[in-house]
PDB file of C-alpha atoms in Angstrom:
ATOM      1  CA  UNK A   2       3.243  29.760 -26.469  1.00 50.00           C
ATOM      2  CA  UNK A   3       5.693  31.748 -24.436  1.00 51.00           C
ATOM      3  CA  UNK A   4       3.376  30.612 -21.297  1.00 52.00           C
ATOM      4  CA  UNK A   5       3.762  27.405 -22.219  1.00 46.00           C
ATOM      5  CA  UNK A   6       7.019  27.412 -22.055  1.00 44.00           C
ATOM      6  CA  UNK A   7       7.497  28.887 -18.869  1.00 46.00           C
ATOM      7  CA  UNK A   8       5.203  26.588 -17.246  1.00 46.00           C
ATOM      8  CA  UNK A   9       6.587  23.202 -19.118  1.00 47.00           C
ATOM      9  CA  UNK A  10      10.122  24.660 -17.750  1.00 46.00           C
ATOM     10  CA  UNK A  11       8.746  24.968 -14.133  1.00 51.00           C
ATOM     11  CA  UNK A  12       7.277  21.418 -14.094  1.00 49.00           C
ATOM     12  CA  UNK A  13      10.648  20.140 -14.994  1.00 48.00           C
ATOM     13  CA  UNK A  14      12.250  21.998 -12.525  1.00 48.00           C
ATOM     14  CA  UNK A  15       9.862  21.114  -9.725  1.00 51.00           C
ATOM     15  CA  UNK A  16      10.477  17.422 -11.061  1.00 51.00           C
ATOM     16  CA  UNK A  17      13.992  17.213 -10.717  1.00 52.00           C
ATOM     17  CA  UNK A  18      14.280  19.365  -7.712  1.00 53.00           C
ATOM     18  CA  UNK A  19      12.313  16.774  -5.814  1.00 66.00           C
ATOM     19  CA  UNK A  20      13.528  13.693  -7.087  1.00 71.00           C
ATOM     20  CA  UNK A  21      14.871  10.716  -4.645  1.00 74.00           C
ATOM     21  CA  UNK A  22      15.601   6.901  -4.510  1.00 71.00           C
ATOM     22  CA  UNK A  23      13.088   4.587  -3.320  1.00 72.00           C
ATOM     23  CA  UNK A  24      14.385   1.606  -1.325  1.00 72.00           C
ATOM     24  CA  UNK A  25      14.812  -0.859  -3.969  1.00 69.00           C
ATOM     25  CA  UNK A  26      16.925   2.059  -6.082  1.00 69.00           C
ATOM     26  CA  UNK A  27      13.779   3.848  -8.175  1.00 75.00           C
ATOM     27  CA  UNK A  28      13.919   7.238  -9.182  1.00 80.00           C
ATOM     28  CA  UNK A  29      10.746   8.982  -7.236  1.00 73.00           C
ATOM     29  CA  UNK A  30       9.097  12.680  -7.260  1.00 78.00           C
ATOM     30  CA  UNK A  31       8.195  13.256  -3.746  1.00 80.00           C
ATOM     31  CA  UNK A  32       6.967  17.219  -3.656  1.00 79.00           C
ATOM     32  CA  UNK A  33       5.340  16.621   0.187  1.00 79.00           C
ATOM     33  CA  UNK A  34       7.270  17.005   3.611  1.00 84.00           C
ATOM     34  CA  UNK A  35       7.042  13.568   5.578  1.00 86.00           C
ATOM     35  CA  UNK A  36       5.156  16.101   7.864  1.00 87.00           C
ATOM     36  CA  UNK A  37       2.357  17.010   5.150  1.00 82.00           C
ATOM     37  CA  UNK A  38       2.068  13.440   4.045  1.00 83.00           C
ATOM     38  CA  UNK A  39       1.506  11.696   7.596  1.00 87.00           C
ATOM     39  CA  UNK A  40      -1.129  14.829   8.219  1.00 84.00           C
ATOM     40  CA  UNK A  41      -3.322  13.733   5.007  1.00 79.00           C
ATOM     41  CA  UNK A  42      -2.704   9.822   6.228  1.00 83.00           C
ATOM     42  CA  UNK A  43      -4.088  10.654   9.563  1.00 85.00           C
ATOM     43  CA  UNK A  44      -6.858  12.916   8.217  1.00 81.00           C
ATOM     44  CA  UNK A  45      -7.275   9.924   5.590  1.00 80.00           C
ATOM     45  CA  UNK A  46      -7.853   7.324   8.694  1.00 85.00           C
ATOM     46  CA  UNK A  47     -10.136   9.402  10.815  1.00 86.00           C
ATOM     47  CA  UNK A  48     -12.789   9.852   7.564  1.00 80.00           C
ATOM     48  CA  UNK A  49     -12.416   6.171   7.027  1.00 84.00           C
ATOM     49  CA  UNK A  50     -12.947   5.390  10.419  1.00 90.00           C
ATOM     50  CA  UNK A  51     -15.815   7.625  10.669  1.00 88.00           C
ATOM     51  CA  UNK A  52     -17.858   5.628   6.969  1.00 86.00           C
ATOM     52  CA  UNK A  53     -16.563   2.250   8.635  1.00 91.00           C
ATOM     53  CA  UNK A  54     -18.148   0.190  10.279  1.00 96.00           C
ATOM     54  CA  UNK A  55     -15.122  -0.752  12.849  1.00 97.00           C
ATOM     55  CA  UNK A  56     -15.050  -4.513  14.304  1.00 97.00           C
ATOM     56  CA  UNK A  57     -14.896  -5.058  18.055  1.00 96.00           C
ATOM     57  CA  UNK A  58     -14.647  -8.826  17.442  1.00 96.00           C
ATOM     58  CA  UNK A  59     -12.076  -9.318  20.300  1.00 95.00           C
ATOM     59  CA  UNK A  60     -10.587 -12.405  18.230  1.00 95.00           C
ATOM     60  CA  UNK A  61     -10.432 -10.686  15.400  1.00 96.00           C
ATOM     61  CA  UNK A  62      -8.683  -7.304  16.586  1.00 97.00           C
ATOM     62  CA  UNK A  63      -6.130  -9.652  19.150  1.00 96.00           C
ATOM     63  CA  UNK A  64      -4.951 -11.470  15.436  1.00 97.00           C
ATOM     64  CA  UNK A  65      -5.165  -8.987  13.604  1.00 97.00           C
ATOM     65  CA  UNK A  66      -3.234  -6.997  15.742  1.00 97.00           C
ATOM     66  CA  UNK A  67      -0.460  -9.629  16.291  1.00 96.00           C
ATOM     67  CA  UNK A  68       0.125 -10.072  13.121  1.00 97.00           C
ATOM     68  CA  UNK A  69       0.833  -6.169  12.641  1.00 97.00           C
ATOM     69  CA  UNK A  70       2.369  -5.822  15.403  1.00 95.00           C
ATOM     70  CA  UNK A  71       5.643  -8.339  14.673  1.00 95.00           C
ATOM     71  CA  UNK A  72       5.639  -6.482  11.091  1.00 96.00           C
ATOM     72  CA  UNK A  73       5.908  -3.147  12.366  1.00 96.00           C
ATOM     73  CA  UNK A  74       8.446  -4.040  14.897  1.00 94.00           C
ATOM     74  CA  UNK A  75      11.220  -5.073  12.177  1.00 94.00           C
ATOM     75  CA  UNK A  76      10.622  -2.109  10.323  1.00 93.00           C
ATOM     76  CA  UNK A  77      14.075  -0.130  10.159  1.00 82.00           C
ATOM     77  CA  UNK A  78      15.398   2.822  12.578  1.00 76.00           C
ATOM     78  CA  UNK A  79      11.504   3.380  13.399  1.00 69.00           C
ATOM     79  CA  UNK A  80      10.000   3.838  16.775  1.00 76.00           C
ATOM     80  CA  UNK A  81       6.613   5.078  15.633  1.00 81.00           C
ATOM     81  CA  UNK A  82       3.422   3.222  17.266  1.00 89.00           C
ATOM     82  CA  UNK A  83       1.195   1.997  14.672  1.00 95.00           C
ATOM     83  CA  UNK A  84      -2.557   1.851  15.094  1.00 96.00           C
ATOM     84  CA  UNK A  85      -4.411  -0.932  13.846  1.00 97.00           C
ATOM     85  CA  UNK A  86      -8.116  -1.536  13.126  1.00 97.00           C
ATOM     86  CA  UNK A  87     -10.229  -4.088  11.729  1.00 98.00           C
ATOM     87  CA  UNK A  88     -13.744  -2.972   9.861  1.00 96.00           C
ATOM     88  CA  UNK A  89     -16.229  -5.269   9.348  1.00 97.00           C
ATOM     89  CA  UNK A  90     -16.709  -5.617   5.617  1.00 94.00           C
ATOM     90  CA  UNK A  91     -17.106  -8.351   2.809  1.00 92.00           C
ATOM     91  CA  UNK A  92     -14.178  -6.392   1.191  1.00 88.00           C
ATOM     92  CA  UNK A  93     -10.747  -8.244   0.183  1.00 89.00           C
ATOM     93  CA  UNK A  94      -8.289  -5.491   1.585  1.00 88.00           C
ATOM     94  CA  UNK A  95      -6.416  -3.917   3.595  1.00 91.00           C
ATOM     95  CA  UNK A  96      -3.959  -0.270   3.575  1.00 89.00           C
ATOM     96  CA  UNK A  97      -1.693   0.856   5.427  1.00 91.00           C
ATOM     97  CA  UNK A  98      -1.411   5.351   5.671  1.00 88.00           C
ATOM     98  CA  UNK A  99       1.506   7.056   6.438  1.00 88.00           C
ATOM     99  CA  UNK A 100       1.640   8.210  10.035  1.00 91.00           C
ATOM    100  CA  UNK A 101       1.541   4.718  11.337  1.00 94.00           C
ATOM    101  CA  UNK A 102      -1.899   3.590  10.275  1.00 95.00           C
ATOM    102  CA  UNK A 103      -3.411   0.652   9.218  1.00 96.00           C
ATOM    103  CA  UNK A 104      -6.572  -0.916   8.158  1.00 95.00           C
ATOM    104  CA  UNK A 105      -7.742  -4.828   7.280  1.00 96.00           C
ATOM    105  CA  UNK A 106     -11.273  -5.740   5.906  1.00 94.00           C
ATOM    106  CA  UNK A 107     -12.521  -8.697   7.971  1.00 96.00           C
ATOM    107  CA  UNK A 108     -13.419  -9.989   4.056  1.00 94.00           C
ATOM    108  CA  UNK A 109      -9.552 -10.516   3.712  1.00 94.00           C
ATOM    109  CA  UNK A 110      -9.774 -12.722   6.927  1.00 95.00           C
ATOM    110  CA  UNK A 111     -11.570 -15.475   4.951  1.00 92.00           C
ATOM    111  CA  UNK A 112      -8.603 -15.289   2.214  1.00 93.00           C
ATOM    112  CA  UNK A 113      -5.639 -15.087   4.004  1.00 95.00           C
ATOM    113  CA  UNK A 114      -5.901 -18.741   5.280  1.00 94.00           C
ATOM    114  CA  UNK A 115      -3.267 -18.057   8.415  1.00 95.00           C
ATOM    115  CA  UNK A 116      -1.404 -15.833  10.309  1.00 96.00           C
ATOM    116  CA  UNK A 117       1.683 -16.160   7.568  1.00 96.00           C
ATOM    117  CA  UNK A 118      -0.917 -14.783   4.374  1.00 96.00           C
ATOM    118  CA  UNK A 119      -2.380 -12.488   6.623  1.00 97.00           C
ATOM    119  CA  UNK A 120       1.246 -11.175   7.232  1.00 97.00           C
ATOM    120  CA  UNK A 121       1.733 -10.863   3.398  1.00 96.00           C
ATOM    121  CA  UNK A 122      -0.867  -8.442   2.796  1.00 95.00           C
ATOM    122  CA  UNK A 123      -0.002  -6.122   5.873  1.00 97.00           C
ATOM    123  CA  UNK A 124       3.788  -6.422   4.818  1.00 97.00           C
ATOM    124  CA  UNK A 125       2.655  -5.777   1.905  1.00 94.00           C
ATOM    125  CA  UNK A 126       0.568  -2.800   2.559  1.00 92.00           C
ATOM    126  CA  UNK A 127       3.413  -1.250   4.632  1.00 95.00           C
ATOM    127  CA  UNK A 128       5.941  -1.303   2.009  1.00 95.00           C
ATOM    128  CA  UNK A 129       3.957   1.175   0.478  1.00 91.00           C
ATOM    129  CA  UNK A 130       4.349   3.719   3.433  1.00 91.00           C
ATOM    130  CA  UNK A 131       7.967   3.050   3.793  1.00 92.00           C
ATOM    131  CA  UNK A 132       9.264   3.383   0.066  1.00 92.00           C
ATOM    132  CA  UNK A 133       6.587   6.621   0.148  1.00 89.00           C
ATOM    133  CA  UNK A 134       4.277   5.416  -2.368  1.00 84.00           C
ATOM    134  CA  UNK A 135       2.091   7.730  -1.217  1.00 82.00           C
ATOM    135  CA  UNK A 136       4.069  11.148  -1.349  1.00 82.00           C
ATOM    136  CA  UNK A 137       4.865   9.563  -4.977  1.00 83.00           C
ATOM    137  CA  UNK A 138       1.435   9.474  -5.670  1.00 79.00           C
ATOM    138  CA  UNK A 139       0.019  12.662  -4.434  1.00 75.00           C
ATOM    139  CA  UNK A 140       2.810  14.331  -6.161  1.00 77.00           C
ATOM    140  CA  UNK A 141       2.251  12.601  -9.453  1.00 75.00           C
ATOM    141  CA  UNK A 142      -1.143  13.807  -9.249  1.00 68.00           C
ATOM    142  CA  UNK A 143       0.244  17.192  -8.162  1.00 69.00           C
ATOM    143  CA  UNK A 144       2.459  17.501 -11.592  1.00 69.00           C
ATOM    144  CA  UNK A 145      -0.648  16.093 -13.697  1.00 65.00           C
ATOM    145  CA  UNK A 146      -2.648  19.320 -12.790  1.00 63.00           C
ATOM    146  CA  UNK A 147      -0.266  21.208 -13.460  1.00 54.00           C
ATOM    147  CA  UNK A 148       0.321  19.639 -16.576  1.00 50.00           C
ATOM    148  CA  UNK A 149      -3.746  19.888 -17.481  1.00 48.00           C
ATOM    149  CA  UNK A 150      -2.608  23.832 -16.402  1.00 53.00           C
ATOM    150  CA  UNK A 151      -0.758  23.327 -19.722  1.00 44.00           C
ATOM    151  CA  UNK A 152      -3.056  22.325 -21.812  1.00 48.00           C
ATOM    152  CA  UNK A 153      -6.364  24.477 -20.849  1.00 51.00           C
ATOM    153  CA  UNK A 154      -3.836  27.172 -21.435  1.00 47.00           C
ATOM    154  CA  UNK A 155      -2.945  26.121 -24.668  1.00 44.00           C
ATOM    155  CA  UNK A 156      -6.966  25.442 -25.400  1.00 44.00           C
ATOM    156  CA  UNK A 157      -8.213  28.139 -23.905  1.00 50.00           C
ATOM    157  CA  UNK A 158     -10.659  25.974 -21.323  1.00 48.00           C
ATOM    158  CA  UNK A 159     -12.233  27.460 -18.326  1.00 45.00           C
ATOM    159  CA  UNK A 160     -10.493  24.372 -16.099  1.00 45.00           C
ATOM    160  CA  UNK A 161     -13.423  23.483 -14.108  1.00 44.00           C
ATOM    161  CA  UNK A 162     -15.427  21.193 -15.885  1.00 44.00           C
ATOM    162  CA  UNK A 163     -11.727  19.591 -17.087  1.00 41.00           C
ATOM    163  CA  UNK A 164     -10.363  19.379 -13.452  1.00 41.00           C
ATOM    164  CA  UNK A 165     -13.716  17.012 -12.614  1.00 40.00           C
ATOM    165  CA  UNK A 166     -12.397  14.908 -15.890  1.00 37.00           C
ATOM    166  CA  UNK A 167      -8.358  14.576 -14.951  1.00 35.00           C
ATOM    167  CA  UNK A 168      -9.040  14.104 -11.013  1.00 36.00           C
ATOM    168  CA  UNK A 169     -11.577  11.290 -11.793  1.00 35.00           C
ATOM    169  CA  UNK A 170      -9.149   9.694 -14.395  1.00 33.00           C
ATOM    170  CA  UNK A 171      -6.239   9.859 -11.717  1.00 34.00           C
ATOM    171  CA  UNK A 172      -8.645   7.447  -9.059  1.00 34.00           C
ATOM    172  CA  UNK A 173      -9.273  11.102  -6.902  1.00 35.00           C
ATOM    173  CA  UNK A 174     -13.333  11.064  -7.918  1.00 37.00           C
ATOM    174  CA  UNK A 175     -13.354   7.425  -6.495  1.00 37.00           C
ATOM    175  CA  UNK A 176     -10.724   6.858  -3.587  1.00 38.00           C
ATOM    176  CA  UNK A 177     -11.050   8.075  -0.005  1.00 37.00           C
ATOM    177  CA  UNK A 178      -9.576  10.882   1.203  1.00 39.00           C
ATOM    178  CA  UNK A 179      -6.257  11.036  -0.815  1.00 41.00           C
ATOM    179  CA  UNK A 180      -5.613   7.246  -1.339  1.00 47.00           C
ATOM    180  CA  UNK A 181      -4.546   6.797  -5.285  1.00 53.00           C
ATOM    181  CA  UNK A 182      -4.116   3.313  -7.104  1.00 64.00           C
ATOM    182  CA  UNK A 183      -0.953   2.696  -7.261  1.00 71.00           C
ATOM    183  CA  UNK A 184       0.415   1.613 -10.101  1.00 76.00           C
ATOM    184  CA  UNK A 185       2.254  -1.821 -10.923  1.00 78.00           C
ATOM    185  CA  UNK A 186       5.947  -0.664 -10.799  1.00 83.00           C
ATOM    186  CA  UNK A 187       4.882   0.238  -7.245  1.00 84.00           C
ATOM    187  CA  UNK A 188       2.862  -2.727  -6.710  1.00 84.00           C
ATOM    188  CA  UNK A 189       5.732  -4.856  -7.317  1.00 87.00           C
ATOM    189  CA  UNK A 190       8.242  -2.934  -5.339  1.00 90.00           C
ATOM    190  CA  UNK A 191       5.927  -3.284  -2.400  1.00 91.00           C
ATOM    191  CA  UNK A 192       5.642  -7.252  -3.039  1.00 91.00           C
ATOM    192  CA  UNK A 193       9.734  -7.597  -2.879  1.00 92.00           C
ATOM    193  CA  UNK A 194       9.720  -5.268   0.021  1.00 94.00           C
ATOM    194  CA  UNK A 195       6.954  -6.673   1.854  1.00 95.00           C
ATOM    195  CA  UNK A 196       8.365 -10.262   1.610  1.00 96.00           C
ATOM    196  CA  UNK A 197      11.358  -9.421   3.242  1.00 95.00           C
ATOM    197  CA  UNK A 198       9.790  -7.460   6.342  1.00 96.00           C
ATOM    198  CA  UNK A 199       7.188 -11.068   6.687  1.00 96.00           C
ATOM    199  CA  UNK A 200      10.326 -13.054   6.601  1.00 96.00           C
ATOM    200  CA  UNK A 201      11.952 -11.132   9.216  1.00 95.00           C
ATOM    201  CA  UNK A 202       9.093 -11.117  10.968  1.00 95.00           C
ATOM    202  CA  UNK A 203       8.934 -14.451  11.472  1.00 95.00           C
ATOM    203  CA  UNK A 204       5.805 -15.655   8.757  1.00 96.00           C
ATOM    204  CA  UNK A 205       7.239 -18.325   6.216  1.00 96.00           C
ATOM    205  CA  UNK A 206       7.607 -16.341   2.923  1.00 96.00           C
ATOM    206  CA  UNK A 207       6.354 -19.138   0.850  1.00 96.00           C
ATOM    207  CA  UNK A 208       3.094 -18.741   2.159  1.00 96.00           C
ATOM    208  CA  UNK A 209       3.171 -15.811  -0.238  1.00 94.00           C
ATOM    209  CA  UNK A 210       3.004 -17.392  -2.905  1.00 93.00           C
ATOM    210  CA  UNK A 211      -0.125 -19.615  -1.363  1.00 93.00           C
ATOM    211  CA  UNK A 212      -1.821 -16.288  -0.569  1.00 92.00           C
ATOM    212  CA  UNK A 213      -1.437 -14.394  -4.120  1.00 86.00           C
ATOM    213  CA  UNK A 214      -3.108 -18.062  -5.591  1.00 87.00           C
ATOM    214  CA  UNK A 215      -6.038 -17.720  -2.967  1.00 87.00           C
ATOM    215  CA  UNK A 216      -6.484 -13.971  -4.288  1.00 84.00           C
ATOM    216  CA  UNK A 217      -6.389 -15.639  -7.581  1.00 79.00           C
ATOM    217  CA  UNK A 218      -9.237 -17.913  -7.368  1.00 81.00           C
ATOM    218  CA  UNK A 219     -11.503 -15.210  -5.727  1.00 74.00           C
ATOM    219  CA  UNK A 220     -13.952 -13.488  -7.173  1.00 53.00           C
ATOM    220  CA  UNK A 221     -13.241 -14.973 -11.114  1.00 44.00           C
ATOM    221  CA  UNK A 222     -10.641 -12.656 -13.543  1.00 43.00           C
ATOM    222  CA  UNK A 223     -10.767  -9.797 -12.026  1.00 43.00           C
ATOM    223  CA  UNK A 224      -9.997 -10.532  -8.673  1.00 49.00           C
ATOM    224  CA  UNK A 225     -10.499  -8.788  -4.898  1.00 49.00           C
ATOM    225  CA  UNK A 226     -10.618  -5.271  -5.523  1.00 46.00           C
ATOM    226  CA  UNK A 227      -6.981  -5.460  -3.429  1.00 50.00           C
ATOM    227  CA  UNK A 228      -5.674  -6.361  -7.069  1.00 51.00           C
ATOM    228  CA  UNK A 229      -7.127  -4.063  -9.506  1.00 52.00           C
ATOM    229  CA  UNK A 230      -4.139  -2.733  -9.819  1.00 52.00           C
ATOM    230  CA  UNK A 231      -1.976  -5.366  -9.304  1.00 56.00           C
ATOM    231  CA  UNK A 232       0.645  -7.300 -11.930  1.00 56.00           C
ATOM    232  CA  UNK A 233      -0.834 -10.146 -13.304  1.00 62.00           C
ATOM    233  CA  UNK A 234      -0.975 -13.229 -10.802  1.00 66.00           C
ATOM    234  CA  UNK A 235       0.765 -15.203 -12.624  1.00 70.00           C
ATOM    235  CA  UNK A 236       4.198 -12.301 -12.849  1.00 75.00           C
ATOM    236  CA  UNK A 237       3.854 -11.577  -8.791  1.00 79.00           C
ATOM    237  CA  UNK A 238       3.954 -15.300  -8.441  1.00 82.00           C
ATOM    238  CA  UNK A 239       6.782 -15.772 -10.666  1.00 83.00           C
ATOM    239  CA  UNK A 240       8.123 -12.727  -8.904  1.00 85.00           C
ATOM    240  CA  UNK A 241       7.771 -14.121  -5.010  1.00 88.00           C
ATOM    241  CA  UNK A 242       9.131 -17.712  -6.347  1.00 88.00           C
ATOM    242  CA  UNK A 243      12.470 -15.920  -7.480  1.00 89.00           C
ATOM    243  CA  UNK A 244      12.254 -13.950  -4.202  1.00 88.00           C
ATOM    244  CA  UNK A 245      12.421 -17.282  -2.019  1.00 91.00           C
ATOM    245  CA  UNK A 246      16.250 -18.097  -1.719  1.00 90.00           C
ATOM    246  CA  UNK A 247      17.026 -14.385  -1.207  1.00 90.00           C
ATOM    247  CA  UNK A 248      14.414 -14.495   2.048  1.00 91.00           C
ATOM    248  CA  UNK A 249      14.554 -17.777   2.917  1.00 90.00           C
ATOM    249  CA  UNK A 250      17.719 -17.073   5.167  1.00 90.00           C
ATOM    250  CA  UNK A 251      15.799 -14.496   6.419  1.00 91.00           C
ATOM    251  CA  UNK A 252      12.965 -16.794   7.915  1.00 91.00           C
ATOM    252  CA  UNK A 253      15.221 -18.800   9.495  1.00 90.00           C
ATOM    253  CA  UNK A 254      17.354 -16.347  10.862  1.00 89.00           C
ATOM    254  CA  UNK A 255      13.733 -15.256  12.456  1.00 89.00           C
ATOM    255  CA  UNK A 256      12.785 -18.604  14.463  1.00 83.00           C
ATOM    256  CA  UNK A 257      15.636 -18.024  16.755  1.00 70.00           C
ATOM    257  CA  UNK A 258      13.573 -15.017  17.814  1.00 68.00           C
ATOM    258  CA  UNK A 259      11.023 -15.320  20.612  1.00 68.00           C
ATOM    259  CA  UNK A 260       7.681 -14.266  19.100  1.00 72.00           C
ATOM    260  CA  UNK A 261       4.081 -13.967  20.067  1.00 72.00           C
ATOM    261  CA  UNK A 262       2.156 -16.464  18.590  1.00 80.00           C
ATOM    262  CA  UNK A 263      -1.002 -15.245  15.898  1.00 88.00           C
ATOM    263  CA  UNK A 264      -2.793 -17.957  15.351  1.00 76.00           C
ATOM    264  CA  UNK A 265      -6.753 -17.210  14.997  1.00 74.00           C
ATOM    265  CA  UNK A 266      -9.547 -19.879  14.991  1.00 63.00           C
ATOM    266  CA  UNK A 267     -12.094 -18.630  12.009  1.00 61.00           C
TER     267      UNK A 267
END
């Protein structure tokens, strides 16, 4: 019991020594440097690269890459290049690693019906990186083992045999390299986030809304596996329409701008 306590004690400590604010005001755990996290992003990248099959459709990488491009280049007080690649795959997805990295499924390419949907998912998918969804992640997972340290202490388990169980029920057994579902209070904070950074872009916001209906329709109730952990479609919609007015200004504001054109002919 006394070991118990000692170790419950330390995972509070390690908790609240590490807690921040994510952008949107959320109380986060982040136990990784920035360093340490963009290392296991670009690690991350190079296996995926490596099991993808990676698209040299010239079309397809010039969009693609547009539409990335003008998101990345409104991100705040950052100067870091971001590489870009398209895989050829029937998958509806995309991610985004921190480091500057980010990946699109060619399947999403026959969702997201132009350059503006496109531009929701990527914004989207960068959101993550910037509110460090996945130092919040990793670390979660980091304070769940110890927290299964608890408890084969308390039952006396070897820990082998258990750590298989817990790493598969946190999405580790499953996801490449270190990616981890995230979960819907970080879903959401990424669709607020990511509306704002396609607004300033320059891609109409509403189109979000158009996009998150397409994603909808495919594939019957349970959706592109880009939603599996998603709110329900019907709350992110609800969500994005109250969003409108707040980044409306924002998408107007953005048209003054001179911007490349991403238009792609499927």
């Amino acid at each position: 019991m006394k070991i118990l306590v000692i170790l419950f004690t330390a995972l509070l400590f390690l908790s609240g020594c590490a807690t921040h604010q994510s952008p949107t005001g959320r109380n986060q755990v982040l136990l990784f440097s920035s360093e340490e996290i963009e290392l296991m992003g670009a690690s991350s990248f190079e296996h995926i690269k490596r099991q993808e099959t990676i698209s040299h459709n010239a079309e397809q990488n010039r969009y693609v890459n547009c539409v990335a491009d003008r998101i990345t280049a409104v991100l705040p007080g950052s100067d870091l290049s971001w590489d870009v690649i398209v895989f050829e795959s029937e998958q509806v997805n995309a991610f985004a690693l921190p480091g500057g990295h980010i990946g699109v499924y060619t399947g999403l390419l026959q969702v997201a019906e132009n350059e503006h949907q496109l531009a929701t998912v990527i914004g989207h998918e960068v959101a993550h990186v910037i509110a460090n969804h996945s130092n919040e992640q990793v670390s979660r997972a980091q304070l769940s083992g110890i927290g299964m340290q608890i408890a084969d202490a308390a039952l006396g388990a070897g820990g082998s045999s258990n750590k298989e169980l817990y790493m598969a029920a946190l999405g580790l057994g499953a996801q490449v390299g270190f990616i981890l579902p995230y979960g819907r209070e970080q879903e959401s904070e990424a669709d607020i986030m990511g509306v704002e950074l396609m607004a300033r872009a320059g891609f109409d916001p509403a189109q979000s809304i158009e996009l998150w209906l397409n994603m909808a329709k495919r594939g019957g109730e349970q959706g592109p596996e880009l939603l599996s952990t998603h709110p329900s479609h019907g709350h992110r919609i609800d969500d994005l329409t109250k969003m409108q007015q707040q980044v409306g200004p924002l998408y107007q504001a953005s048209q003054s701008a001179d911007k490349n054109s991403c238009h792609f002919m499927k």
